[in-house]
Amino acid sequence: MTERKGLGTVVPTATRFLPVAAPVFAGNEKAYVNACLDSTWISSRGEFLDRFEREFADFCGVQHALTCINGTAALHLALLGLGIGPGDEVIVPTLTFVASPNAVSYCGATPVFIDIEPETWNLDISQLESKITPKTKAIMVVHLFGHPVDMDPVLEIARRHGLYVVEDAAEAIGAEYKGRRTGGLGDVATFSMYGNKIITSGEGGVITTNDPELAKRMKMLRGQGQDFERRYWFPILGYNYRLTNVQAAIALAQLEQADWHIARRRENAALYAELFRDLPQFQIQPEKPWAKNVYWINSVVLPEDFPLSRDETMAALAKQGIETRPFFYPMHTLPMYTSLAAGQAFPVADTIAARGMNLPSGADLTPNEVAYVVEQLAQLAR
Ligand SMILES: *Cc1c(COP(=O)(O)O)cnc(C)c1O
């Protein structure tokens, strides 16, 4: 028997393979998809696209939301919409998913990497000004794993230097900074609805902004650059980045239950935090007093003196039916970006990324399963 605060006396067991994150369809997903099929509106126009965009904007508390094919395209459209192009620099945290700097590269601009701070694992704001050059056009903040970035100092620096602020909120729908939701904290924000994200449409992305002109430009870029009034007239080079009504149908059903998806993740995170309190050698992501962390993925950083390497730990947990993922490789270590980062050091990202792993975190994860994961990890420490 294992005594665990908050759980009483439980024998943690897992009766299934525990994924890091899997979609949960507990609402109108099927009904809405069937409505698309019945109506034959399955392509990139339709009722669900309109409804989703309106309701997503309301959810984030912003004026405009635009869907697109995925979170990577959302970033690309956001940067293009801001006019970022060759010769420009965009500051990007080195610990993120590859889509963040890649979108900068797609525009012909250059990502400039910045280290993370050791507690929240988000960009180290104290280093921001040292990264700004006459070519800098924007700061891309990434709300890593669902914890929002401390936005006020970022916005203050951006304002002083005349820079745009782009939120990569792919992992942080519903997260809050000082009571305000992600999506409206900078000039433009992007979200992902990939299968393992908090709400999903299979593949999908959303861009939010309060700037009507920017929204219009991004909408045009999304739709092949076609003039809104003149069919087959393409005044600019655009893209076909449109989401389908079928995907929006799934997304709308998911959005209707977003509060539930987030609440379930926060419940599990609270239990992880409680159980890890007895195992202080493991570092977990906190929730700063000014933040609401939506815990897309619960994570742990192993202590330096852990008896197993991170990868050995992951293999041992897999044998017990627990899926984990390594932290992202820092961007400055990837072949296409090493030369950009030559001569620069990112010591915090290097150590955290080497010892960090993501734990099961889906909305359907039960308290008993959370306890099982922590128990198995604790056993490896002995
Ligand atoms: C998932 C993710 C993306 C990209 O989203 P896709 O929908 O997979 O293209 C971008 N940035 C971050 C931080 C992500 O986690």
XYZ file of C-alpha atoms and ligand atoms in Angstrom:
397
model
C 0.000 0.000 0.000
C 1.192 3.470 -0.828
C 0.131 6.363 1.338
C -0.504 9.407 -0.818
C -1.990 12.661 0.330
C -5.184 13.458 -1.494
C -5.728 9.924 -2.679
C -6.054 8.102 0.591
C -4.555 4.658 0.440
C -4.342 3.403 -3.096
C -2.525 0.706 -4.950
C -1.557 2.515 -8.135
C -2.056 0.300 -11.149
C -2.384 0.867 -14.840
C -4.826 -1.259 -16.748
C -3.966 0.321 -20.091
C -1.023 1.843 -21.906
C -0.827 5.450 -20.772
C -0.211 7.859 -23.669
C 1.353 11.279 -23.167
C -1.740 12.850 -24.722
C -4.578 11.403 -26.779
C -7.713 13.120 -28.072
C -10.928 12.754 -26.099
C -14.231 13.112 -27.968
C -16.914 13.581 -25.353
C -19.224 16.049 -27.054
C -20.825 16.915 -30.393
C -17.915 15.796 -32.603
C -19.785 12.990 -34.362
C -23.033 14.898 -34.728
C -21.304 17.919 -36.251
C -19.214 15.827 -38.677
C -22.347 14.016 -39.786
C -24.059 17.375 -40.289
C -21.232 18.328 -42.687
C -21.652 15.106 -44.637
C -25.445 15.448 -44.754
C -25.147 19.028 -46.008
C -22.269 18.196 -48.446
C -20.376 21.241 -47.027
C -17.090 19.461 -46.455
C -14.591 21.835 -48.011
C -13.171 25.173 -46.942
C -16.432 27.075 -46.545
C -19.329 26.378 -44.239
C -21.283 26.992 -41.089
C -18.845 25.331 -38.703
C -15.898 27.407 -39.917
C -17.865 30.613 -39.287
C -19.187 29.463 -35.922
C -15.798 28.203 -34.760
C -13.974 31.396 -35.693
C -16.547 33.526 -33.860
C -16.548 31.343 -30.761
C -12.765 30.963 -30.664
C -12.358 34.750 -30.769
C -14.842 35.065 -27.887
C -13.031 32.343 -25.944
C -9.743 34.248 -26.194
C -11.371 37.639 -25.696
C -10.131 38.988 -29.046
C -11.750 40.587 -32.090
C -10.596 38.209 -34.826
C -9.871 34.488 -35.118
C -8.887 32.810 -38.389
C -8.617 29.074 -38.891
C -5.943 27.485 -41.068
C -4.487 24.059 -41.828
C -2.146 23.733 -38.836
C -0.289 25.638 -36.170
C 2.820 25.928 -38.329
C 0.875 27.606 -41.157
C -0.717 29.840 -38.514
C 2.754 31.067 -37.510
C 3.733 31.521 -41.162
C 0.609 33.604 -41.877
C 1.077 35.659 -38.712
C 4.674 36.564 -39.625
C 3.795 37.236 -43.287
C 0.873 39.354 -42.124
C 3.251 41.472 -40.050
C 5.393 41.947 -43.142
C 8.372 39.968 -41.871
C 10.722 38.958 -44.675
C 14.316 38.628 -45.860
C 16.819 40.576 -43.785
C 14.582 40.649 -40.707
C 15.305 38.949 -37.399
C 12.814 37.402 -35.005
C 13.797 36.424 -31.458
C 12.665 32.873 -30.603
C 13.283 30.787 -27.474
C 15.618 27.898 -28.197
C 13.465 25.433 -26.228
C 10.379 25.108 -28.408
C 8.908 22.953 -31.151
C 10.709 23.322 -34.486
C 7.708 25.055 -36.079
C 8.453 28.282 -34.171
C 11.805 29.070 -35.852
C 10.857 27.302 -39.091
C 8.002 29.744 -39.694
C 10.553 32.567 -39.407
C 12.777 30.785 -41.940
C 9.847 30.256 -44.353
C 9.541 34.058 -44.523
C 13.195 34.350 -45.486
C 13.892 35.957 -42.113
C 16.355 34.784 -39.467
C 15.469 33.313 -36.087
C 17.657 34.597 -33.258
C 17.680 32.164 -30.376
C 17.429 33.063 -26.721
C 17.986 30.836 -23.689
C 15.226 29.890 -21.255
C 14.902 30.651 -17.570
C 15.216 27.642 -15.279
C 11.869 27.751 -13.493
C 9.068 28.039 -16.070
C 11.326 26.994 -18.987
C 10.034 29.982 -21.002
C 12.340 32.513 -22.653
C 14.771 34.337 -20.371
C 13.447 37.885 -20.547
C 16.563 39.278 -18.838
C 18.515 38.432 -22.025
C 15.998 39.937 -24.467
C 17.608 43.329 -24.964
C 21.012 41.776 -25.644
C 19.444 39.930 -28.620
C 17.943 43.024 -30.246
C 19.743 44.402 -33.314
C 18.719 47.008 -35.925
C 17.294 44.064 -37.941
C 14.999 42.768 -35.185
C 11.324 43.012 -36.156
C 9.541 40.785 -33.651
C 9.752 38.755 -30.477
C 8.072 35.355 -30.628
C 7.102 34.155 -27.176
C 6.174 30.491 -26.691
C 3.944 29.595 -23.733
C 5.801 26.320 -23.221
C 3.763 23.286 -22.165
C 0.864 25.590 -21.219
C 2.592 28.045 -18.871
C 2.188 31.649 -20.089
C 5.177 33.912 -20.542
C 5.546 36.905 -18.184
C 4.200 39.299 -20.823
C 4.438 42.777 -19.221
C 8.259 43.052 -19.374
C 8.260 41.553 -22.895
C 5.677 44.082 -24.094
C 7.556 46.936 -22.415
C 10.805 46.016 -24.190
C 8.968 45.498 -27.482
C 7.285 48.879 -27.227
C 10.556 50.628 -26.428
C 12.272 49.080 -29.478
C 9.288 49.194 -31.851
C 8.968 45.404 -32.173
C 5.967 43.186 -32.760
C 5.098 40.487 -30.234
C 3.889 37.153 -31.604
C 2.494 34.567 -29.211
C 3.056 30.949 -30.181
C 0.180 29.701 -28.030
C 0.036 26.270 -29.697
C 0.286 24.590 -26.305
C -1.605 27.123 -24.245
C -5.249 27.599 -25.211
C -7.067 29.021 -22.189
C -3.877 29.811 -20.279
C -4.027 33.165 -18.500
C -1.592 35.965 -17.783
C -2.844 38.212 -14.971
C -6.391 37.073 -15.715
C -6.191 37.587 -19.491
C -6.206 34.661 -21.859
C -3.502 33.880 -24.360
C -4.376 34.957 -27.876
C -4.744 38.636 -27.060
C -1.551 39.320 -25.138
C 0.580 40.494 -28.091
C 0.006 41.738 -31.651
C -0.965 38.336 -33.003
C -1.180 34.791 -31.613
C -1.270 31.313 -33.059
C -2.730 28.032 -31.856
C -2.430 24.398 -32.957
C -5.196 21.809 -33.055
C -2.944 18.839 -33.791
C -4.118 15.500 -32.360
C -2.263 15.797 -29.069
C -3.071 19.441 -28.378
C -5.619 20.512 -25.739
C -8.391 20.789 -28.321
C -7.972 19.110 -31.677
C -9.367 18.926 -35.184
C -6.841 16.281 -36.278
C -4.688 18.902 -37.941
C -5.612 22.543 -37.602
C -4.478 25.990 -36.575
C -5.945 29.292 -35.447
C -4.615 32.853 -35.557
C -5.990 35.569 -33.297
C -5.551 39.332 -33.314
C -7.306 42.552 -32.381
C -5.973 44.308 -35.502
C -8.619 44.299 -38.283
C -6.111 45.205 -41.039
C -3.750 42.407 -40.002
C -6.679 39.964 -39.884
C -7.636 40.979 -43.430
C -4.093 40.510 -44.752
C -3.766 37.088 -43.126
C -7.158 36.037 -44.509
C -6.073 37.012 -48.005
C -2.741 35.192 -47.645
C -4.605 32.100 -46.409
C -6.881 32.039 -49.476
C -4.302 32.039 -52.321
C -3.969 35.812 -52.063
C -7.249 36.272 -53.899
C -8.891 39.682 -53.907
C -12.042 39.602 -51.746
C -14.114 41.450 -54.384
C -12.651 40.156 -57.617
C -12.608 36.408 -58.268
C -9.405 34.924 -59.742
C -7.601 38.199 -59.210
C -4.489 37.573 -57.109
C -2.732 40.828 -56.232
C -0.276 39.111 -53.858
C 1.494 35.764 -53.559
C -0.767 33.714 -51.300
C -1.132 30.198 -49.986
C -3.833 27.561 -49.769
C -3.850 27.255 -45.984
C -7.602 26.889 -45.430
C -9.126 24.522 -42.861
C -12.149 22.445 -43.923
C -15.670 22.651 -42.542
C -15.318 19.015 -41.389
C -12.259 19.878 -39.320
C -14.008 22.969 -37.986
C -16.962 20.772 -36.996
C -14.662 18.661 -34.806
C -12.909 21.785 -33.552
C -16.196 23.469 -32.578
C -17.320 20.404 -30.620
C -13.945 20.392 -28.864
C -14.103 24.136 -28.173
C -17.559 23.733 -26.606
C -15.845 21.558 -24.000
C -12.538 23.423 -23.777
C -13.174 24.382 -20.158
C -13.624 20.717 -19.293
C -10.476 19.662 -21.204
C -8.497 22.333 -19.352
C -10.031 21.550 -15.963
C -9.153 17.854 -16.316
C -5.541 18.730 -17.174
C -5.308 21.090 -14.214
C -6.744 18.462 -11.850
C -4.150 15.950 -12.965
C -1.400 18.560 -12.726
C -2.456 19.415 -9.172
C -2.201 15.751 -8.249
C 1.210 15.399 -9.935
C 2.383 18.467 -7.986
C 1.096 17.026 -4.723
C 2.745 13.658 -5.266
C 6.045 15.185 -6.433
C 6.112 17.333 -3.271
C 7.360 14.214 -1.487
C 10.018 13.747 -4.209
C 11.598 17.195 -4.373
C 14.572 15.985 -6.406
C 12.268 15.954 -9.445
C 11.678 19.385 -10.950
C 8.212 20.082 -12.340
C 6.812 23.143 -14.103
C 5.316 25.557 -11.559
C 2.363 27.873 -11.825
C 3.568 31.398 -11.142
C 1.251 33.583 -9.009
C 0.307 35.685 -12.069
C -0.320 32.655 -14.277
C -2.930 30.093 -15.063
C -1.026 27.130 -16.477
C -3.202 24.837 -18.605
C -0.642 22.015 -18.355
C -0.854 20.807 -21.956
C 1.863 18.374 -20.935
C 3.043 17.635 -17.417
C 6.794 17.360 -17.369
C 9.590 16.413 -15.068
C 13.289 17.227 -15.113
C 15.365 14.437 -13.584
C 17.970 15.287 -10.954
C 21.598 15.408 -12.075
C 22.522 12.420 -9.899
C 19.619 10.214 -11.025
C 20.755 6.566 -11.235
C 19.468 6.234 -14.820
C 19.921 8.488 -17.806
C 16.822 10.259 -19.125
C 16.567 7.834 -22.045
C 17.038 4.789 -19.795
C 14.316 6.179 -17.545
C 11.970 6.547 -20.505
C 12.676 2.963 -21.601
C 12.057 1.637 -18.081
C 8.738 3.493 -17.854
C 7.692 2.230 -21.292
C 8.119 -1.320 -19.962
C 5.595 -0.425 -17.255
C 3.100 0.786 -19.861
C 3.883 4.476 -19.507
C 4.604 6.590 -22.571
C 6.922 9.551 -22.090
C 8.594 11.946 -24.510
C 11.944 13.660 -24.293
C 11.926 17.450 -24.145
C 12.454 19.119 -27.520
C 16.080 19.328 -28.605
C 16.971 23.008 -28.270
C 16.705 24.675 -31.677
C 20.333 25.865 -31.645
C 21.425 22.191 -31.720
C 19.507 21.271 -34.905
C 21.654 20.947 -38.048
C 19.934 23.773 -39.934
C 20.319 26.202 -37.032
C 23.724 25.440 -35.490
C 25.560 27.943 -37.680
C 23.108 30.709 -36.687
C 23.869 30.056 -33.033
C 27.655 29.766 -33.435
C 29.542 31.297 -30.550
C 26.435 31.649 -28.401
C 25.717 29.640 -25.247
C 22.363 28.353 -24.054
C 23.353 26.556 -20.853
C 19.931 26.469 -19.198
C 18.127 25.022 -22.227
C 20.953 22.516 -22.738
C 20.709 21.080 -19.212
C 16.908 21.195 -18.870
C 16.319 19.663 -22.307
C 18.794 16.848 -21.682
C 17.096 15.743 -18.465
C 13.461 16.651 -19.160
C 10.632 14.405 -20.190
C 6.912 14.714 -20.749
C 4.543 12.539 -18.723
C 1.040 11.226 -19.475
C -1.261 14.246 -19.335
C -4.416 13.621 -21.360
C -7.876 14.713 -20.253
C -8.914 11.091 -19.703
C -6.034 10.278 -17.336
C -7.413 9.153 -13.944
C -6.018 10.074 -10.488
C -5.014 6.454 -10.020
C -3.048 6.550 -13.258
C -1.256 9.752 -12.202
C -0.304 8.036 -8.944
C 0.927 5.014 -10.893
C 3.214 7.159 -13.061
C 4.750 8.928 -10.064
C 5.123 5.653 -8.170
C 6.954 3.993 -11.076
C 9.269 6.981 -11.411
C 9.920 7.010 -7.656
C 10.839 3.321 -7.776
C 13.489 4.024 -10.423
C 15.052 6.585 -8.075
C 15.619 3.999 -5.356
C 2.333 21.945 -31.919
C 3.151 23.169 -31.971
C 3.252 23.963 -33.130
C 2.793 23.556 -34.498
O 1.576 23.059 -34.626
P 1.134 22.105 -35.831
O -0.342 22.223 -35.755
O 1.626 20.728 -35.498
O 1.695 22.627 -37.089
C 3.935 25.167 -33.059
N 4.534 25.568 -31.938
C 4.486 24.833 -30.811
C 5.169 25.362 -29.589
C 3.823 23.600 -30.790
O 3.810 22.866 -29.678
